[in-house]
Amino acid sequence: MFLTITTTGTPERPATDLGFLLHKHPDNAQTFSTSYGIAHVFYPEADARRCTAALLLEVDAVALVRRGKGKGRGGAPDAALAQYVNDRPYAASSLLAVAIGNVFSSAMRGVCRARPEAPAQPRPLRVEVPALPARGGPELVRRLFEPLGWTVTATPVALDTAFPEWGDSRYVALVLESGTLTLSEALRHLYVLLPVLDDAKHYWVSSEEVDKLLRAGEGWLPGHPEQKLITSRYLSRRWSLTREAMERLELVRLAEADDSEVEELDNAVEEETEAEEKPAPLAVQRREAILGALKRSGAARVLDLGCGQGQLVQALLKDPSFTEIVGVDVSMRALTIASRRLKLDRMGERQAARVQLFQGSLAYTDKRLNGYDAAVLSEVIEHLDLPRLPALEYAVFGAARPRTVLVTTPNVEYNVRWETLPAGHVRHGDHRFEWTRGEFRTWAHRVAELHGYTVEFTPVGPDDPEVGPPTQMAVFERDTAETSTAGTGTATVGAAKEANAA
């Protein structure tokens, strides 16, 4: 991907001031690592009369695909040739916009310590983008840039010059010229409008994108005639985010009309109240959901299977209604950390009698797990390879057979809401899979039917109307009417399997 910014100057205001504004010296060629390749900044020409800065982004298309694969169900499809043969290395897109934001961040903010007065000065600017996807054609390009003070030349690129009858491609060669804009304004226009014209982003869009849009659009987006289209496309047509952005832009417009600050109008809720209403972390919400389900089940003796560092065990100990709590994990290191967290060596005798930690693998039956009221598998199953999952199912539901079993696992559909999670990746490097809500329900119903349980499902965390909650929880209750027959049958099958294995 390639972009150039050219300015002209005079002896009093030399064009090489562009180097100060961009914080990149004209005599040097510089490289910057990005998540998707290497960005190069260099100056094809630089003198007092004319100066051109070039940004060349070399995209590693193969690395881009590999970053998106991840593991398990969260991975991107790997069979399509289009993932390797595409326009990503050449056509300006959100990849180039992100590079602009990273490489020219100070210039976008209008900061220049060496020339403090220079960022606020309009200057002659010419921006050239040889290959720009324009979903909407040259007409849309003009509708987006001309209201901002640009003279626009958007020349369609032929689909194939050898076959002119095929017509034009969706790409244009873009030239923007203006003498009334600052460099900061120009960069912010490009940062927003390049991905808008491409009508796509290479990363998941979350609520933080609204803040980015409003920061980059300050001073020009609230009054733009194509405000709604820009907002919708920039936020990947996410209606909830688009509505939030439009409401905030309207507030800016009202503040400007009233010659007041936004904070003066948006003062219905005090900052202290907003701080108090900040949602609890997902891990806390998950523990609270588990504790609530255990209380409703009437369980007193509880297994925390895959207890990790003991956070849930610690929470259970605070409630005296849980008279016996057992934490099990295959990792001795995790159990050591859990022991320190719980301060087992300094715990009173009565409290210490309620809790124990021991090492064990959930892939094998273990007589120590028999006879408990409830078992919790919190964020555990996704760490097992799928072929080993039936062994866990039998060890818990077929052999130990607690009255209640709680299973929580990530909902892969919600991953699109995490901005920091690269597209196609699972939430943790050790996750072997992450299930959709449908896949989780199918698995849970099969396990319940096989082992004589009923199952209900509870969302954990904000239940998004489009993609569901971040965590999904299944509450299994042993069917007392089938306890004797189902329990005997599965035990017999399990005994036969163990005998064959032996």
Coordinates of C-alpha atoms in Angstrom, one line a residue:
M1 CA 0.0 0.0 0.0
F2 CA 1.3 3.4 -0.9
L3 CA 0.4 7.0 0.0
T4 CA 2.2 10.3 -0.5
I5 CA 1.8 13.7 1.0
T6 CA 3.3 16.7 -0.8
T7 CA 3.5 20.3 0.2
T8 CA 5.1 23.4 -1.4
G9 CA 6.9 26.2 0.4
T10 CA 8.7 29.5 0.3
P11 CA 12.1 30.6 1.7
E12 CA 10.2 32.0 4.7
R13 CA 8.1 28.8 5.2
P14 CA 10.2 26.0 3.5
A15 CA 8.4 22.9 2.4
T16 CA 10.8 20.8 4.5
D17 CA 8.8 21.9 7.5
L18 CA 6.8 18.8 6.6
G19 CA 9.5 16.7 8.2
F20 CA 9.0 18.6 11.5
L21 CA 5.3 18.2 11.4
L22 CA 5.5 14.4 10.7
H23 CA 8.4 13.9 13.2
K24 CA 10.3 12.1 10.4
H25 CA 13.6 13.7 9.1
P26 CA 13.7 14.1 5.3
D27 CA 17.3 12.8 5.1
N28 CA 16.4 9.4 6.7
A29 CA 14.4 6.4 5.5
Q30 CA 12.7 4.9 8.5
T31 CA 10.9 1.6 9.1
F32 CA 8.3 0.7 11.7
S33 CA 7.0 -2.7 12.7
T34 CA 3.2 -3.1 12.7
S35 CA 1.0 -6.1 13.5
Y36 CA 0.6 -6.9 9.9
G37 CA 3.9 -5.9 8.2
I38 CA 6.5 -3.2 7.9
A39 CA 5.8 0.5 7.4
H40 CA 8.4 2.6 5.6
V41 CA 8.6 6.4 5.6
F42 CA 10.9 8.2 3.2
Y43 CA 11.1 11.4 1.1
P44 CA 11.3 11.0 -2.7
E45 CA 12.0 14.8 -2.8
A46 CA 12.8 17.4 -0.1
D47 CA 13.8 21.0 -0.6
A48 CA 12.6 24.4 0.4
R49 CA 10.3 24.6 -2.6
R50 CA 8.7 21.1 -2.6
C51 CA 8.7 18.2 -0.2
T52 CA 7.0 14.8 -0.5
A53 CA 6.7 12.2 2.3
A54 CA 5.8 8.7 1.3
L55 CA 4.3 5.9 3.4
L56 CA 4.8 2.4 2.1
L57 CA 3.1 -0.4 4.0
E58 CA 4.4 -3.9 3.2
V59 CA 1.7 -6.3 4.3
D60 CA 2.7 -9.9 5.0
A61 CA -0.4 -11.6 3.6
V62 CA 0.6 -15.0 4.8
A63 CA 1.3 -13.8 8.3
L64 CA -2.1 -12.0 8.2
V65 CA -3.9 -15.3 7.5
R66 CA -1.9 -17.1 10.2
R67 CA -2.7 -14.5 12.8
G68 CA -6.3 -15.1 12.1
K69 CA -6.4 -18.9 12.3
G70 CA -6.0 -19.4 16.0
K71 CA -7.2 -22.8 17.3
G72 CA -10.5 -24.6 17.3
R73 CA -13.8 -23.2 16.3
G74 CA -12.6 -19.6 16.7
G75 CA -10.2 -20.1 13.8
A76 CA -10.6 -18.6 10.3
P77 CA -11.3 -20.9 7.4
D78 CA -8.0 -22.1 5.9
A79 CA -9.1 -23.7 2.6
A80 CA -10.0 -20.6 0.6
L81 CA -7.4 -19.5 -1.9
A82 CA -8.8 -15.9 -1.5
Q83 CA -7.0 -15.6 1.8
Y84 CA -3.7 -15.8 0.1
V85 CA -4.5 -14.2 -3.3
N86 CA -6.2 -10.8 -2.6
D87 CA -5.7 -7.0 -2.7
R88 CA -4.4 -6.6 0.9
P89 CA -0.8 -5.8 0.0
Y90 CA -1.8 -3.1 -2.6
A91 CA -5.1 -1.4 -1.9
A92 CA -5.5 1.2 0.8
S93 CA -7.7 -0.1 3.6
S94 CA -8.0 0.0 7.4
L95 CA -4.5 -1.6 7.5
L96 CA -3.1 1.7 6.0
A97 CA -5.3 3.8 8.3
V98 CA -4.0 2.0 11.3
A99 CA -0.4 2.5 10.0
I100 CA -1.2 6.3 9.6
G101 CA -2.4 6.4 13.2
N102 CA 0.7 4.6 14.5
V103 CA 3.4 6.2 12.4
F104 CA 2.0 9.8 12.3
S105 CA 0.3 9.9 15.7
S106 CA 1.8 13.1 16.8
A107 CA 1.1 14.8 13.5
M108 CA -2.6 13.6 13.8
R109 CA -2.8 15.2 17.2
G110 CA -1.3 18.5 15.9
V111 CA 1.8 18.3 18.2
C112 CA 5.2 19.7 17.1
R113 CA 7.6 20.8 19.8
A114 CA 10.2 22.0 17.3
R115 CA 7.7 24.3 15.6
P116 CA 4.8 24.8 18.1
E117 CA 3.0 27.2 15.8
A118 CA 3.3 25.1 12.6
P119 CA 0.6 22.5 13.2
A120 CA -2.2 25.1 13.3
Q121 CA -1.1 26.7 10.0
P122 CA -2.9 25.7 6.8
R123 CA -0.6 24.7 4.0
P124 CA -0.8 23.5 0.4
L125 CA -1.3 19.8 0.5
R126 CA -1.5 17.1 -2.2
V127 CA -2.3 13.5 -1.2
E128 CA -2.0 10.7 -3.6
V129 CA -3.3 7.1 -3.1
P130 CA -2.7 5.0 -6.3
A131 CA -5.0 2.2 -5.4
L132 CA -8.1 2.9 -3.2
P133 CA -11.1 0.5 -2.9
A134 CA -14.2 2.7 -3.4
R135 CA -17.4 0.9 -2.7
G136 CA -19.7 3.5 -4.2
G137 CA -17.4 4.7 -6.9
P138 CA -15.8 8.0 -7.7
E139 CA -19.0 9.8 -6.9
L140 CA -19.0 8.7 -3.3
V141 CA -15.3 9.6 -3.0
R142 CA -16.2 13.2 -4.0
R143 CA -19.2 13.2 -1.6
L144 CA -16.9 12.3 1.3
F145 CA -13.9 14.6 0.6
E146 CA -15.2 17.7 -1.2
P147 CA -17.3 19.0 1.8
L148 CA -14.0 18.9 3.8
G149 CA -12.3 21.4 1.5
W150 CA -10.5 19.0 -0.9
T151 CA -10.4 19.2 -4.7
V152 CA -10.9 15.6 -5.6
T153 CA -9.7 13.6 -8.6
A154 CA -10.8 10.0 -8.4
T155 CA -9.8 8.2 -11.6
P156 CA -11.4 4.7 -12.0
V157 CA -8.9 1.9 -12.5
A158 CA -9.8 -0.4 -15.4
L159 CA -10.5 -4.0 -14.5
D160 CA -8.1 -5.1 -17.2
T161 CA -6.5 -2.7 -19.7
A162 CA -6.3 -5.5 -22.2
F163 CA -10.0 -5.9 -22.2
P164 CA -11.6 -2.4 -21.9
E165 CA -15.0 -3.9 -22.5
W166 CA -14.9 -5.4 -19.0
G167 CA -15.2 -1.9 -17.6
D168 CA -13.8 -0.4 -14.4
S169 CA -12.8 -2.1 -11.2
R170 CA -13.9 -1.0 -7.8
Y171 CA -10.6 0.8 -7.3
V172 CA -9.7 4.5 -8.0
A173 CA -6.5 6.4 -8.2
L174 CA -7.1 9.2 -5.8
V175 CA -5.6 12.7 -5.8
L176 CA -6.6 15.2 -3.1
E177 CA -5.5 18.9 -3.2
S178 CA -6.2 21.7 -0.7
G179 CA -4.6 24.9 0.5
T180 CA -7.0 25.5 3.4
L181 CA -6.3 22.5 5.6
T182 CA -3.7 21.7 8.3
L183 CA -1.7 18.5 8.1
S184 CA -3.5 17.2 11.2
E185 CA -6.9 17.7 9.6
A186 CA -5.7 15.9 6.4
L187 CA -4.4 12.9 8.3
R188 CA -7.6 12.6 10.4
H189 CA -9.7 12.7 7.2
L190 CA -7.6 9.9 5.7
Y191 CA -7.7 7.9 9.0
V192 CA -11.5 7.8 9.0
L193 CA -12.4 7.8 5.3
L194 CA -10.0 5.2 3.9
P195 CA -11.7 2.3 5.8
V196 CA -15.1 3.9 5.1
L197 CA -14.5 3.8 1.3
D198 CA -13.2 0.2 1.6
D199 CA -16.3 -0.5 3.8
A200 CA -14.4 -3.1 5.7
K201 CA -12.0 -3.5 8.7
H202 CA -9.4 -6.1 9.3
Y203 CA -10.1 -6.2 13.1
W204 CA -13.1 -6.7 15.3
V205 CA -15.1 -3.5 16.0
S206 CA -16.0 -2.7 19.7
S207 CA -17.3 0.2 21.6
E208 CA -13.9 1.8 21.8
E209 CA -14.1 2.4 18.0
V210 CA -16.7 5.0 18.8
D211 CA -14.2 7.0 20.8
K212 CA -11.6 6.7 18.0
L213 CA -14.1 7.9 15.5
L214 CA -15.1 11.0 17.5
R215 CA -11.5 11.9 18.3
A216 CA -10.5 11.7 14.6
G217 CA -13.7 13.4 13.5
E218 CA -13.5 16.3 15.9
G219 CA -14.2 19.5 14.1
W220 CA -15.5 18.0 10.8
L221 CA -17.6 14.9 11.3
P222 CA -20.6 16.5 13.2
G223 CA -21.4 18.8 10.3
H224 CA -20.6 16.4 7.4
P225 CA -23.5 15.8 5.1
E226 CA -22.6 12.1 4.9
Q227 CA -22.2 11.8 8.6
K228 CA -24.6 8.8 9.0
L229 CA -22.9 6.8 6.1
I230 CA -19.4 7.5 7.5
T231 CA -20.4 6.5 11.0
S232 CA -22.2 3.3 9.9
R233 CA -19.4 2.1 7.7
Y234 CA -16.6 3.1 10.1
L235 CA -18.3 1.0 12.8
S236 CA -18.8 -2.0 10.4
R237 CA -22.6 -1.3 10.4
R238 CA -22.9 -2.3 14.0
W239 CA -26.3 -0.6 14.7
S240 CA -25.8 -0.3 18.5
L241 CA -22.4 1.4 18.1
T242 CA -23.7 3.6 15.2
R243 CA -26.6 4.8 17.3
E244 CA -24.3 5.6 20.2
A245 CA -21.9 7.6 17.9
M246 CA -24.8 9.5 16.3
E247 CA -26.2 10.4 19.7
R248 CA -22.8 11.7 20.8
L249 CA -22.3 13.6 17.6
E250 CA -25.7 15.2 18.0
L251 CA -24.7 16.3 21.5
V252 CA -21.6 17.9 20.0
R253 CA -23.7 19.7 17.4
L254 CA -26.1 21.0 20.1
A255 CA -23.1 22.2 22.2
E256 CA -21.7 24.1 19.3
A257 CA -25.0 25.7 18.5
D258 CA -25.4 26.7 22.1
D259 CA -21.8 27.9 22.3
S260 CA -21.2 25.7 25.3
E261 CA -19.2 22.7 26.3
V262 CA -20.5 19.1 25.8
E263 CA -19.9 18.5 29.5
E264 CA -22.3 21.3 30.4
L265 CA -25.1 19.6 28.4
D266 CA -24.3 16.0 29.2
N267 CA -24.5 16.4 33.0
A268 CA -27.4 14.3 34.0
V269 CA -25.2 11.8 35.7
E270 CA -22.3 12.8 38.0
E271 CA -18.9 11.2 37.4
E272 CA -19.1 9.6 40.9
T273 CA -22.3 7.8 39.9
E274 CA -20.8 6.6 36.7
A275 CA -17.8 5.2 38.5
E276 CA -20.0 3.4 40.9
E277 CA -22.0 1.8 38.1
K278 CA -18.9 0.5 36.3
P279 CA -19.6 -3.2 35.5
A280 CA -17.7 -5.9 37.5
P281 CA -15.0 -7.8 35.6
L282 CA -16.3 -10.9 33.8
A283 CA -14.4 -13.3 36.2
V284 CA -16.2 -11.7 39.1
Q285 CA -19.6 -12.0 37.4
R286 CA -18.8 -15.6 36.6
R287 CA -18.1 -16.5 40.2
E288 CA -21.2 -14.7 41.4
A289 CA -23.3 -16.6 38.9
I290 CA -21.8 -19.9 40.1
L291 CA -22.3 -19.1 43.7
G292 CA -25.9 -18.2 43.1
A293 CA -26.6 -21.4 41.2
L294 CA -24.9 -23.5 44.0
K295 CA -27.1 -21.7 46.6
R296 CA -30.2 -22.4 44.7
S297 CA -29.3 -26.1 44.4
G298 CA -28.9 -26.4 48.1
A299 CA -25.4 -27.9 47.8
A300 CA -23.3 -28.1 50.9
R301 CA -20.4 -30.3 49.7
V302 CA -18.8 -28.8 46.6
L303 CA -16.1 -29.9 44.1
D304 CA -14.2 -27.2 42.2
L305 CA -12.8 -29.3 39.3
G306 CA -9.9 -27.6 37.6
C307 CA -9.7 -25.1 40.5
G308 CA -6.6 -23.3 39.1
Q309 CA -5.3 -20.7 41.6
G310 CA -8.2 -21.1 44.0
Q311 CA -10.3 -18.0 43.4
L312 CA -13.6 -19.9 43.5
V313 CA -12.6 -22.0 46.4
Q314 CA -11.7 -18.7 48.3
A315 CA -15.2 -17.3 47.5
L316 CA -16.9 -20.5 48.6
L317 CA -15.1 -20.5 51.9
K318 CA -16.6 -17.1 52.7
D319 CA -20.1 -18.7 52.8
P320 CA -20.6 -21.0 55.8
S321 CA -23.4 -22.8 54.1
F322 CA -20.8 -24.7 52.1
T323 CA -19.5 -27.1 54.6
E324 CA -17.0 -29.0 52.5
I325 CA -15.0 -27.6 49.6
V326 CA -12.6 -29.6 47.5
G327 CA -10.3 -28.1 44.9
V328 CA -8.9 -30.4 42.2
D329 CA -6.3 -29.5 39.6
V330 CA -3.8 -31.4 37.5
S331 CA -1.2 -28.6 38.0
M332 CA 0.8 -28.8 41.2
R333 CA 2.0 -25.2 40.5
A334 CA -1.6 -24.0 40.4
L335 CA -2.4 -25.9 43.6
T336 CA 0.7 -24.3 45.4
I337 CA -0.5 -20.8 44.4
A338 CA -4.1 -21.7 45.5
S339 CA -2.7 -22.9 48.9
R340 CA -0.9 -19.6 49.3
R341 CA -4.0 -17.6 48.3
L342 CA -6.1 -19.4 50.9
K343 CA -3.3 -19.2 53.5
L344 CA -3.9 -22.9 54.4
D345 CA -0.8 -22.9 56.6
R346 CA -2.3 -20.1 58.8
M347 CA -6.0 -21.1 58.6
G348 CA -7.9 -21.8 61.8
E349 CA -8.6 -25.5 62.6
R350 CA -12.4 -25.2 62.0
Q351 CA -12.0 -23.4 58.7
A352 CA -9.2 -25.7 57.6
A353 CA -11.5 -28.7 58.1
R354 CA -13.9 -27.3 55.5
V355 CA -11.4 -27.3 52.6
Q356 CA -8.8 -29.5 50.9
L357 CA -6.8 -29.4 47.7
F358 CA -5.5 -32.3 45.8
Q359 CA -4.0 -33.2 42.5
G360 CA -6.0 -35.1 40.0
S361 CA -6.8 -35.5 36.3
L362 CA -10.3 -35.2 35.1
A363 CA -9.6 -37.6 32.3
Y364 CA -9.7 -40.5 34.7
T365 CA -12.3 -41.7 37.3
D366 CA -11.3 -40.9 40.9
K367 CA -13.1 -42.4 43.9
R368 CA -12.2 -39.3 45.9
L369 CA -14.8 -37.4 43.8
N370 CA -17.7 -39.6 44.7
G371 CA -20.6 -38.5 47.0
Y372 CA -20.6 -34.7 46.6
D373 CA -23.6 -32.5 46.2
A374 CA -22.2 -30.4 43.4
A375 CA -19.3 -30.1 41.0
V376 CA -18.1 -27.0 39.2
L377 CA -16.3 -27.0 35.8
S378 CA -15.6 -23.3 35.4
E379 CA -13.7 -22.5 32.2
V380 CA -12.2 -26.0 32.1
I381 CA -13.6 -28.0 29.2
E382 CA -12.2 -25.7 26.5
H383 CA -8.7 -26.6 27.7
L384 CA -9.1 -30.3 26.7
D385 CA -8.6 -31.7 23.2
L386 CA -12.0 -32.7 21.9
P387 CA -11.1 -36.4 21.7
R388 CA -10.4 -36.4 25.4
L389 CA -13.7 -34.7 26.3
P390 CA -15.7 -38.0 26.6
A391 CA -13.3 -39.2 29.3
L392 CA -14.1 -36.1 31.4
E393 CA -17.8 -36.5 30.7
Y394 CA -17.7 -40.1 32.1
A395 CA -15.4 -39.2 35.0
V396 CA -17.8 -36.5 36.2
F397 CA -21.3 -37.4 35.1
G398 CA -20.9 -41.2 34.9
A399 CA -18.6 -42.1 37.8
A400 CA -18.6 -39.2 40.4
R401 CA -22.3 -38.3 39.6
P402 CA -22.8 -35.3 41.9
R403 CA -26.4 -34.1 42.2
T404 CA -25.6 -30.8 40.5
V405 CA -22.9 -30.0 37.9
L406 CA -22.2 -26.5 36.7
V407 CA -20.2 -26.0 33.5
T408 CA -19.1 -22.6 32.2
T409 CA -17.3 -22.0 28.9
P410 CA -16.6 -19.0 26.6
N411 CA -19.2 -18.2 24.0
V412 CA -17.1 -17.8 20.8
E413 CA -19.8 -15.7 19.1
Y414 CA -19.1 -12.9 21.7
N415 CA -15.4 -12.7 20.7
V416 CA -16.2 -10.1 18.1
R417 CA -16.9 -7.7 20.9
W418 CA -13.3 -7.8 22.2
E419 CA -11.3 -5.1 20.4
T420 CA -8.0 -6.5 21.7
L421 CA -8.7 -10.0 20.4
P422 CA -7.4 -10.4 16.9
A423 CA -9.9 -11.6 14.3
G424 CA -10.3 -15.3 14.4
H425 CA -8.3 -15.9 17.6
V426 CA -9.6 -17.7 20.7
R427 CA -9.4 -16.0 24.1
H428 CA -6.5 -17.9 25.5
G429 CA -3.6 -19.6 23.9
D430 CA -4.4 -22.9 25.6
H431 CA -8.0 -23.1 24.5
R432 CA -8.4 -26.1 22.2
F433 CA -11.8 -25.0 21.1
E434 CA -14.5 -22.4 21.8
W435 CA -18.1 -23.2 21.1
T436 CA -21.1 -21.2 19.8
R437 CA -24.2 -21.2 21.9
G438 CA -25.7 -23.8 19.7
E439 CA -22.7 -26.1 19.9
F440 CA -22.6 -25.9 23.7
R441 CA -26.3 -26.7 24.0
T442 CA -26.0 -29.6 21.7
W443 CA -23.1 -31.0 23.8
A444 CA -24.9 -30.4 27.1
H445 CA -28.2 -32.0 26.0
R446 CA -26.3 -35.1 24.8
V447 CA -24.4 -35.4 28.0
A448 CA -27.5 -34.9 30.1
E449 CA -29.5 -37.5 28.2
L450 CA -26.6 -40.1 28.3
H451 CA -26.0 -39.8 32.0
G452 CA -29.5 -39.2 33.4
Y453 CA -29.5 -35.4 34.0
T454 CA -31.6 -32.5 33.0
V455 CA -30.0 -29.3 31.9
E456 CA -30.8 -25.5 31.9
F457 CA -28.7 -22.6 30.5
T458 CA -27.9 -19.3 32.0
P459 CA -26.1 -16.3 30.4
V460 CA -23.1 -14.9 32.4
G461 CA -22.2 -11.3 31.7
P462 CA -24.0 -8.8 29.4
D463 CA -26.4 -10.7 27.2
D464 CA -25.8 -9.1 23.8
P465 CA -28.9 -9.3 21.6
E466 CA -26.8 -10.1 18.5
V467 CA -24.1 -12.5 19.8
G468 CA -25.2 -13.5 23.3
P469 CA -23.2 -13.4 26.6
P470 CA -19.4 -13.6 26.9
T471 CA -19.8 -16.7 29.1
Q472 CA -22.4 -19.5 28.8
M473 CA -23.3 -21.7 31.8
A474 CA -25.1 -25.0 31.9
V475 CA -26.7 -26.2 35.1
F476 CA -27.1 -30.0 35.2
E477 CA -29.4 -31.6 37.8
R478 CA -29.4 -35.4 38.2
D479 CA -32.8 -36.9 37.4
T480 CA -33.8 -38.5 40.6
A481 CA -36.4 -40.7 38.9
E482 CA -33.6 -42.3 36.8
T483 CA -30.9 -42.3 39.4
S484 CA -30.9 -46.0 40.1
T485 CA -31.2 -47.2 36.5
A486 CA -29.1 -44.5 34.8
G487 CA -26.4 -44.6 37.5
T488 CA -26.2 -48.4 37.4
G489 CA -26.1 -48.5 33.6
T490 CA -23.3 -46.0 33.2
A491 CA -21.3 -47.5 36.0
T492 CA -21.5 -50.9 34.4
V493 CA -20.4 -49.5 31.0
G494 CA -17.6 -47.6 32.8
A495 CA -16.4 -50.7 34.6
A496 CA -16.4 -52.6 31.4
K497 CA -14.3 -49.9 29.7
E498 CA -11.8 -49.9 32.5
A499 CA -11.6 -53.7 32.5
N500 CA -10.9 -53.7 28.8
A501 CA -8.3 -51.0 29.2
A502 CA -6.6 -53.0 31.9

